[in-house]
Short mmCIF file of C-alpha atoms and ligand atoms in Angstrom, two decimals:
data_model
loop_
_atom_site.label_atom_id
_atom_site.label_comp_id
_atom_site.label_asym_id
_atom_site.label_seq_id
_atom_site.Cartn_x
_atom_site.Cartn_y
_atom_site.Cartn_z
CA MET C 1 -0.10 0.01 0.09
CA ASN C 2 1.28 3.46 -0.94
CA LEU C 3 0.62 6.12 1.55
CA ILE C 4 1.32 9.86 1.73
CA GLY C 5 1.49 11.64 4.97
CA VAL C 6 1.37 15.38 4.87
CA ASN C 7 1.71 16.86 8.28
CA PRO C 8 3.74 20.04 8.37
CA ALA C 9 2.92 20.34 12.32
CA LEU C 10 4.94 17.06 13.00
CA PRO C 11 5.88 17.39 16.53
CA GLY C 12 9.74 17.89 17.12
CA ILE C 13 10.54 18.17 13.73
CA SER C 14 11.67 21.70 12.34
CA GLY C 15 14.51 22.99 10.28
CA SER C 16 13.78 21.66 6.80
CA LYS C 17 10.86 22.35 4.30
CA LYS C 18 11.45 18.88 2.94
CA LEU C 19 10.25 17.38 6.16
CA GLY C 20 6.84 18.80 5.57
CA PHE C 21 6.11 16.02 2.99
CA PHE C 22 7.12 12.26 3.11
CA SER C 23 5.73 9.33 1.26
CA PHE C 24 6.31 5.67 1.99
CA ASN C 25 5.61 2.30 0.57
CA GLY C 26 4.76 -0.62 2.59
CA GLY C 27 5.87 -3.05 -0.46
CA ASN C 28 4.11 -6.35 0.26
CA GLN C 29 3.84 -6.22 3.81
CA PRO C 30 0.10 -5.48 4.84
CA ILE C 31 -0.14 -2.41 6.85
CA ASN C 32 -3.57 -1.99 8.79
CA LEU C 33 -3.43 1.75 9.15
CA LYS C 34 -6.83 3.67 9.86
CA PRO C 35 -7.28 7.11 8.56
CA GLY C 36 -7.35 9.53 11.40
CA GLY C 37 -5.34 7.14 13.46
CA VAL C 38 -2.08 8.25 15.23
CA TYR C 39 0.91 5.95 14.43
CA GLN C 40 4.61 5.73 15.02
CA ILE C 41 5.93 5.97 11.48
CA LYS C 42 9.72 5.05 10.41
CA VAL C 43 10.50 7.03 7.34
CA ALA C 44 13.74 6.71 5.41
CA MET C 45 14.17 9.47 3.08
CA GLU C 46 16.94 8.96 0.31
CA GLU C 47 18.15 12.08 -1.45
CA LYS C 48 22.08 12.37 -1.36
CA GLN C 49 22.22 10.46 1.62
CA THR C 50 19.68 8.33 3.62
CA LEU C 51 18.10 10.16 6.38
CA LYS C 52 16.28 7.87 8.91
CA LEU C 53 13.46 9.55 10.87
CA ASP C 54 11.19 8.27 13.48
CA VAL C 55 8.13 10.39 13.12
CA GLN C 56 4.99 10.49 15.47
CA GLY C 57 2.28 11.90 13.15
CA LYS C 58 -1.24 11.38 11.80
CA VAL C 59 -2.05 9.59 8.60
CA ASP C 60 -3.82 12.31 6.92
CA ARG C 61 -4.91 10.92 3.71
CA PHE C 62 -4.15 7.86 1.28
CA ALA C 63 -2.21 8.39 -1.83
CA ASN C 64 -5.15 7.80 -3.96
CA GLY C 65 -6.83 10.84 -2.33
CA HIS C 66 -9.12 9.05 -0.23
CA ALA C 67 -9.47 9.44 3.56
CA GLY C 68 -11.45 6.25 4.20
CA LYS C 69 -14.50 5.70 5.74
CA ASN C 70 -13.83 7.13 9.18
CA HIS C 71 -13.18 10.62 8.26
CA SER C 72 -14.23 12.58 11.46
CA HIS C 73 -10.86 14.12 12.34
CA LEU C 74 -9.75 17.57 11.14
CA SER C 75 -6.23 18.22 9.57
CA THR C 76 -3.70 20.98 9.46
CA ILE C 77 -2.35 21.20 5.84
CA GLY C 78 0.29 24.00 5.45
CA ASN C 79 -1.63 27.04 6.67
CA SER C 80 -4.92 25.38 6.27
CA THR C 81 -6.23 24.58 9.67
CA ASN C 82 -9.54 22.48 10.55
CA ILE C 83 -9.88 21.03 7.17
CA LYS C 84 -11.37 17.53 6.11
CA TRP C 85 -11.07 15.51 2.86
CA HIS C 86 -14.33 15.21 1.39
CA VAL C 87 -15.00 11.51 -0.29
CA CYS C 88 -17.24 10.92 -3.22
CA PRO C 89 -18.50 7.63 -4.45
CA VAL C 90 -17.30 8.07 -7.97
CA GLU C 91 -13.63 7.14 -7.69
CA LYS C 92 -10.64 7.30 -10.22
CA THR C 93 -11.23 3.62 -11.12
CA ASP C 94 -14.56 4.49 -12.22
CA ARG C 95 -13.48 7.49 -14.42
CA GLN C 96 -10.66 5.09 -15.74
CA LYS C 97 -13.19 2.49 -16.98
CA LEU C 98 -15.18 5.12 -18.54
CA LEU C 99 -12.31 6.63 -20.38
CA GLN C 100 -10.62 3.20 -21.05
CA GLN C 101 -7.27 4.38 -20.01
CA ARG C 102 -5.13 5.01 -16.83
CA GLY C 103 -4.48 8.37 -15.36
CA CYS C 104 -0.97 9.41 -15.07
CA VAL C 105 1.74 12.16 -15.52
CA ILE C 106 4.13 12.34 -18.42
CA TRP C 107 6.59 14.79 -17.05
CA ILE C 108 8.96 16.11 -19.85
CA THR C 109 12.07 18.11 -18.38
CA GLY C 110 14.71 19.67 -20.44
CA LEU C 111 16.50 22.69 -21.39
CA SER C 112 14.85 25.64 -23.27
CA GLY C 113 14.63 24.88 -26.84
CA SER C 114 15.09 21.13 -26.15
CA GLY C 115 11.89 20.27 -27.89
CA LYS C 116 9.57 19.79 -24.79
CA SER C 117 6.54 21.53 -26.31
CA SER C 118 6.85 19.97 -29.54
CA VAL C 119 7.12 16.41 -28.09
CA ALA C 120 4.31 17.04 -25.79
CA CYS C 121 2.16 17.99 -28.79
CA ALA C 122 3.10 15.32 -30.87
CA LEU C 123 2.00 12.82 -28.07
CA SER C 124 -1.17 14.53 -27.26
CA GLN C 125 -2.01 14.19 -30.92
CA MET C 126 -0.92 10.47 -31.13
CA LEU C 127 -2.94 9.87 -28.30
CA TYR C 128 -5.91 11.77 -29.34
CA GLN C 129 -5.83 9.78 -32.58
CA ARG C 130 -6.10 6.30 -30.51
CA GLY C 131 -8.89 7.73 -28.51
CA LYS C 132 -7.12 8.67 -25.55
CA LEU C 133 -7.59 11.83 -23.56
CA SER C 134 -4.62 14.11 -22.65
CA TYR C 135 -4.04 17.63 -21.45
CA ILE C 136 -0.91 19.55 -21.72
CA LEU C 137 0.51 21.57 -18.83
CA ASP C 138 3.39 23.79 -20.64
CA GLY C 139 5.36 25.71 -18.60
CA ASP C 140 5.06 28.79 -21.01
CA ASN C 141 1.46 28.56 -21.06
CA VAL C 142 0.80 28.14 -17.33
CA ARG C 143 2.75 31.31 -16.69
CA HIS C 144 0.38 33.21 -18.81
CA GLY C 145 -2.31 32.47 -15.78
CA LEU C 146 -1.99 30.37 -12.68
CA ASN C 147 1.64 31.07 -12.67
CA ARG C 148 1.88 34.61 -13.88
CA ASP C 149 2.94 35.80 -10.22
CA LEU C 150 6.13 33.66 -10.50
CA SER C 151 9.37 34.80 -11.87
CA PHE C 152 12.47 32.75 -12.78
CA LYS C 153 14.44 33.20 -9.41
CA ALA C 154 15.06 29.97 -7.76
CA GLU C 155 12.34 29.88 -5.24
CA ASP C 156 9.55 30.89 -7.84
CA ARG C 157 10.72 28.02 -10.15
CA VAL C 158 10.32 25.55 -7.01
CA GLU C 159 6.67 27.09 -6.50
CA ASN C 160 6.11 26.81 -10.11
CA ILE C 161 6.86 23.23 -10.36
CA ARG C 162 4.94 22.30 -7.02
CA ARG C 163 1.79 24.05 -8.45
CA VAL C 164 2.07 22.50 -11.70
CA GLY C 165 2.77 19.24 -9.98
CA GLU C 166 -0.31 19.35 -7.79
CA VAL C 167 -2.24 20.29 -10.79
CA ALA C 168 -0.99 17.38 -12.70
CA LYS C 169 -1.91 15.19 -10.02
CA LEU C 170 -5.56 16.31 -10.17
CA PHE C 171 -5.54 15.45 -14.00
CA ALA C 172 -4.26 12.05 -13.27
CA ASP C 173 -6.92 11.43 -10.80
CA SER C 174 -9.41 12.57 -13.07
CA GLY C 175 -8.29 9.92 -15.65
CA PHE C 176 -6.51 12.02 -17.75
CA ILE C 177 -3.04 11.30 -19.13
CA CYS C 178 -1.56 14.65 -18.12
CA ILE C 179 1.47 15.91 -20.19
CA ALA C 180 3.56 18.43 -18.10
CA CYS C 181 6.35 20.06 -20.19
CA LEU C 182 8.45 22.44 -18.03
CA ILE C 183 12.23 23.06 -17.86
CA SER C 184 11.96 21.93 -14.01
CA PRO C 185 15.65 22.33 -13.47
CA TYR C 186 15.75 20.98 -10.04
CA LYS C 187 15.94 17.27 -9.33
CA SER C 188 14.41 17.68 -5.83
CA ASP C 189 11.20 19.13 -7.28
CA ARG C 190 10.65 16.58 -9.84
CA ALA C 191 11.30 14.13 -7.17
CA ALA C 192 8.65 15.78 -4.93
CA CYS C 193 6.21 15.73 -7.89
CA ARG C 194 6.89 12.06 -8.31
CA ALA C 195 6.09 11.43 -4.67
CA MET C 196 2.80 13.05 -4.98
CA LEU C 197 1.54 10.07 -7.38
CA PRO C 198 1.00 6.51 -6.70
CA THR C 199 4.34 4.44 -7.90
CA GLY C 200 4.68 4.12 -11.45
CA ASP C 201 2.11 7.21 -12.33
CA PHE C 202 4.99 9.73 -12.66
CA ILE C 203 6.87 9.07 -15.90
CA GLU C 204 9.83 11.35 -16.46
CA VAL C 205 10.67 12.04 -19.89
CA PHE C 206 14.26 13.65 -20.13
CA MET C 207 14.94 15.69 -23.53
CA ASP C 208 18.56 14.92 -23.31
CA VAL C 209 19.58 17.73 -25.78
CA PRO C 210 22.93 19.58 -25.04
CA LEU C 211 23.04 23.22 -24.63
CA ARG C 212 24.77 23.78 -27.95
CA VAL C 213 21.92 22.16 -29.84
CA CYS C 214 19.43 24.10 -27.82
CA GLU C 215 21.28 27.36 -28.39
CA GLY C 216 21.69 26.71 -31.97
CA ARG C 217 17.99 26.60 -32.27
CA ASP C 218 16.94 29.58 -30.19
CA PRO C 219 13.49 30.01 -31.76
CA LYS C 220 12.72 32.79 -29.36
CA GLY C 221 16.12 34.42 -29.32
CA LEU C 222 16.53 34.10 -25.71
CA TYR C 223 19.89 32.56 -25.69
CA LYS C 224 21.13 35.16 -27.59
CA LEU C 225 19.63 37.74 -24.98
CA ALA C 226 21.01 35.96 -22.07
CA ARG C 227 24.48 35.67 -23.79
CA ALA C 228 24.41 39.18 -24.30
CA GLY C 229 23.51 39.71 -20.69
CA LYS C 230 20.07 41.04 -21.33
CA ILE C 231 18.17 38.05 -19.52
CA LYS C 232 19.85 37.20 -16.32
CA GLY C 233 19.29 33.69 -14.84
CA PHE C 234 18.82 31.89 -17.77
CA THR C 235 18.87 28.10 -17.39
CA GLY C 236 22.06 26.48 -19.21
CA ILE C 237 23.67 29.94 -19.32
CA ASP C 238 23.90 31.42 -15.79
CA ASP C 239 21.16 28.98 -14.11
CA PRO C 240 21.57 25.41 -13.35
CA TYR C 241 19.89 22.76 -14.90
CA GLU C 242 20.16 19.12 -13.14
CA SER C 243 19.66 16.32 -15.55
CA PRO C 244 17.77 13.40 -14.25
CA LEU C 245 19.82 10.21 -13.86
CA ASP C 246 16.72 7.91 -13.55
CA ALA C 247 14.16 9.22 -16.19
CA GLU C 248 11.81 6.44 -17.39
CA VAL C 249 12.07 7.79 -21.10
CA VAL C 250 15.27 9.51 -22.40
CA LEU C 251 15.02 11.25 -25.71
CA GLN C 252 18.43 12.05 -27.20
CA CYS C 253 19.76 14.24 -29.71
CA ASN C 254 23.12 15.26 -30.14
CA THR C 255 23.64 16.83 -33.27
CA GLY C 256 21.37 18.81 -35.21
CA ASP C 257 20.15 15.85 -37.16
CA CYS C 258 17.40 14.73 -34.58
CA SER C 259 14.86 12.00 -34.98
CA THR C 260 11.37 14.25 -35.34
CA PRO C 261 9.26 14.98 -32.48
CA ARG C 262 6.54 12.39 -33.77
CA ASP C 263 9.31 9.80 -33.43
CA MET C 264 10.34 10.75 -29.94
CA ALA C 265 6.47 10.84 -28.92
CA GLU C 266 6.40 7.29 -30.28
CA LYS C 267 8.61 6.01 -27.68
CA VAL C 268 6.51 7.39 -24.93
CA VAL C 269 3.43 5.85 -26.59
CA SER C 270 5.21 2.72 -26.43
CA TYR C 271 6.28 3.02 -23.01
CA LEU C 272 2.49 3.92 -22.10
CA GLU C 273 1.31 0.99 -23.98
CA GLU C 274 3.74 -1.52 -22.44
CA LYS C 275 2.93 -0.23 -18.89
CA GLY C 276 -0.87 -0.66 -19.24
CA TYR C 277 -1.84 3.17 -19.30
CA LEU C 278 -3.60 2.84 -22.76
CA GLN C 279 -6.31 0.47 -21.09
CA ALA C 280 -8.52 0.66 -17.88
N1 PPS N 1 15.46 32.97 -17.11
C1 PPS N 1 14.91 32.11 -17.85
N2 PPS N 1 15.10 30.91 -17.80
C2 PPS N 1 14.56 29.86 -18.47
N3 PPS N 1 13.48 29.99 -19.23
C3 PPS N 1 12.94 31.33 -19.35
C4 PPS N 1 13.68 32.50 -18.66
N4 PPS N 1 13.10 33.64 -18.92
C5 PPS N 1 11.98 33.21 -19.67
N5 PPS N 1 11.99 31.66 -20.06
C6 PPS N 1 10.94 31.11 -20.72
O1 PPS N 1 10.15 30.46 -19.94
C7 PPS N 1 10.01 28.98 -20.26
C8 PPS N 1 10.36 28.19 -19.23
O2 PPS N 1 9.16 28.25 -18.23
P1 PPS N 1 9.24 27.01 -17.13
O3 PPS N 1 7.96 27.36 -16.09
O4 PPS N 1 9.22 25.85 -18.18
O5 PPS N 1 10.34 27.04 -16.33
S1 PPS N 1 10.86 26.46 -14.96
O6 PPS N 1 10.42 25.12 -15.05
O7 PPS N 1 10.26 27.42 -13.80
O8 PPS N 1 12.40 26.61 -14.89
C9 PPS N 1 11.11 29.02 -21.35
O9 PPS N 1 10.38 28.19 -22.30
P2 PPS N 1 10.68 26.86 -23.11
O10 PPS N 1 11.90 27.48 -24.14
O11 PPS N 1 9.49 26.08 -23.55
O12 PPS N 1 11.35 26.13 -21.97
C10 PPS N 1 11.54 30.22 -21.73
O13 PPS N 1 10.84 30.58 -23.10
N1 ADP N 2 13.24 16.78 -32.67
C1 ADP N 2 13.62 17.89 -33.24
N2 ADP N 2 14.17 18.06 -34.19
C2 ADP N 2 14.48 19.20 -34.67
N3 ADP N 2 13.95 20.45 -34.19
C3 ADP N 2 13.16 20.66 -33.23
C4 ADP N 2 12.95 19.18 -32.77
N4 ADP N 2 11.77 19.58 -31.79
C5 ADP N 2 11.74 20.79 -31.71
N5 ADP N 2 12.47 21.24 -32.57
C6 ADP N 2 12.60 22.61 -32.86
O1 ADP N 2 13.39 23.44 -31.53
C7 ADP N 2 12.53 24.59 -31.28
C8 ADP N 2 12.34 24.51 -29.98
O2 ADP N 2 11.25 23.39 -29.69
P1 ADP N 2 10.33 23.40 -28.45
O3 ADP N 2 9.47 22.17 -28.72
O4 ADP N 2 9.48 24.79 -28.40
O5 ADP N 2 11.38 23.24 -27.34
P2 ADP N 2 10.97 23.66 -25.64
O6 ADP N 2 9.59 23.48 -25.30
O7 ADP N 2 11.85 22.56 -25.00
O8 ADP N 2 11.48 25.00 -25.55
C9 ADP N 2 11.58 24.76 -32.21
O9 ADP N 2 11.90 25.71 -33.30
C10 ADP N 2 11.28 23.56 -32.61
O10 ADP N 2 10.51 23.45 -34.02
#
């Protein structure tokens, strides 16, 4: 059983924003946890090193978004106090049956100009042709609305990814195949989005395209402006990009002569097919 615990008010824990969120997997061991109960939970967090914690906290909700039948307790999530998860009888599995597909998140990461949007569009088209519903959350587009208050400084990029991760999670829960394409330069943010979803439902696609190729394309002239010092903090120039080491799909292009976005999207479709996401 996969569980997600979210309790920023964990007693005795402070000093790291990462500790506000944890997830764990019971593997094949049955865990008889009741929603609303108070448990002693051992959490092992693996980032660069393994951090072992003994946490006394409440189980707030299950990873599938259900608080279970006994949902009389009130929770504190972030700054929201006295809130309670409301459960409806129509569940993700029902919606998936209706759509004949499984909800998931395809997370496309890579430098500006690496082809994220092109692959996202090609993928969405190919899925549409097969009668599968998808929706694209493109970083550039989301910054026109939901995230218009965010800049490109580090903490705003973190918030950008967190919000899109949360929205993508909702789309996946609705049964959609959500395609998120953002630079998402930090590994820890992508890992946090992965942890929001049930195991397997976050599919990371790495546009493994070197800076020189992206800069050679420069369709918006942004690299030129960044090189000229007219844009500060541009990813790949004077701002970091942390490549994934464990992406589910790697789409490589080392030269100017790449395979087409459609061919690249085909690899993602094959992955979805193989893992059973294109059927209920
Ligand atoms: N400083 C800086 N660094 C990187 N990119 C910049 C910057 N300023 C503007 N842009 C444009 O914003 C697009 C990236 O937005 P994202 O939301 O995907 O970025 S991030 O994930 O928050 O890093 C990106 O679009 P793509 O080229 O589609 O990646 C750029 O057009
Ligand atoms: N596989 C590809 N081969 C050649 N050019 C590509 C490929 N994918 C995208 N491009 C071109 O590269 C530029 C950037 O593509 P885009 O999808 O907007 O990237 P991103 O969303 O990562 O910024 C565009 O001009 C696009 O036509």
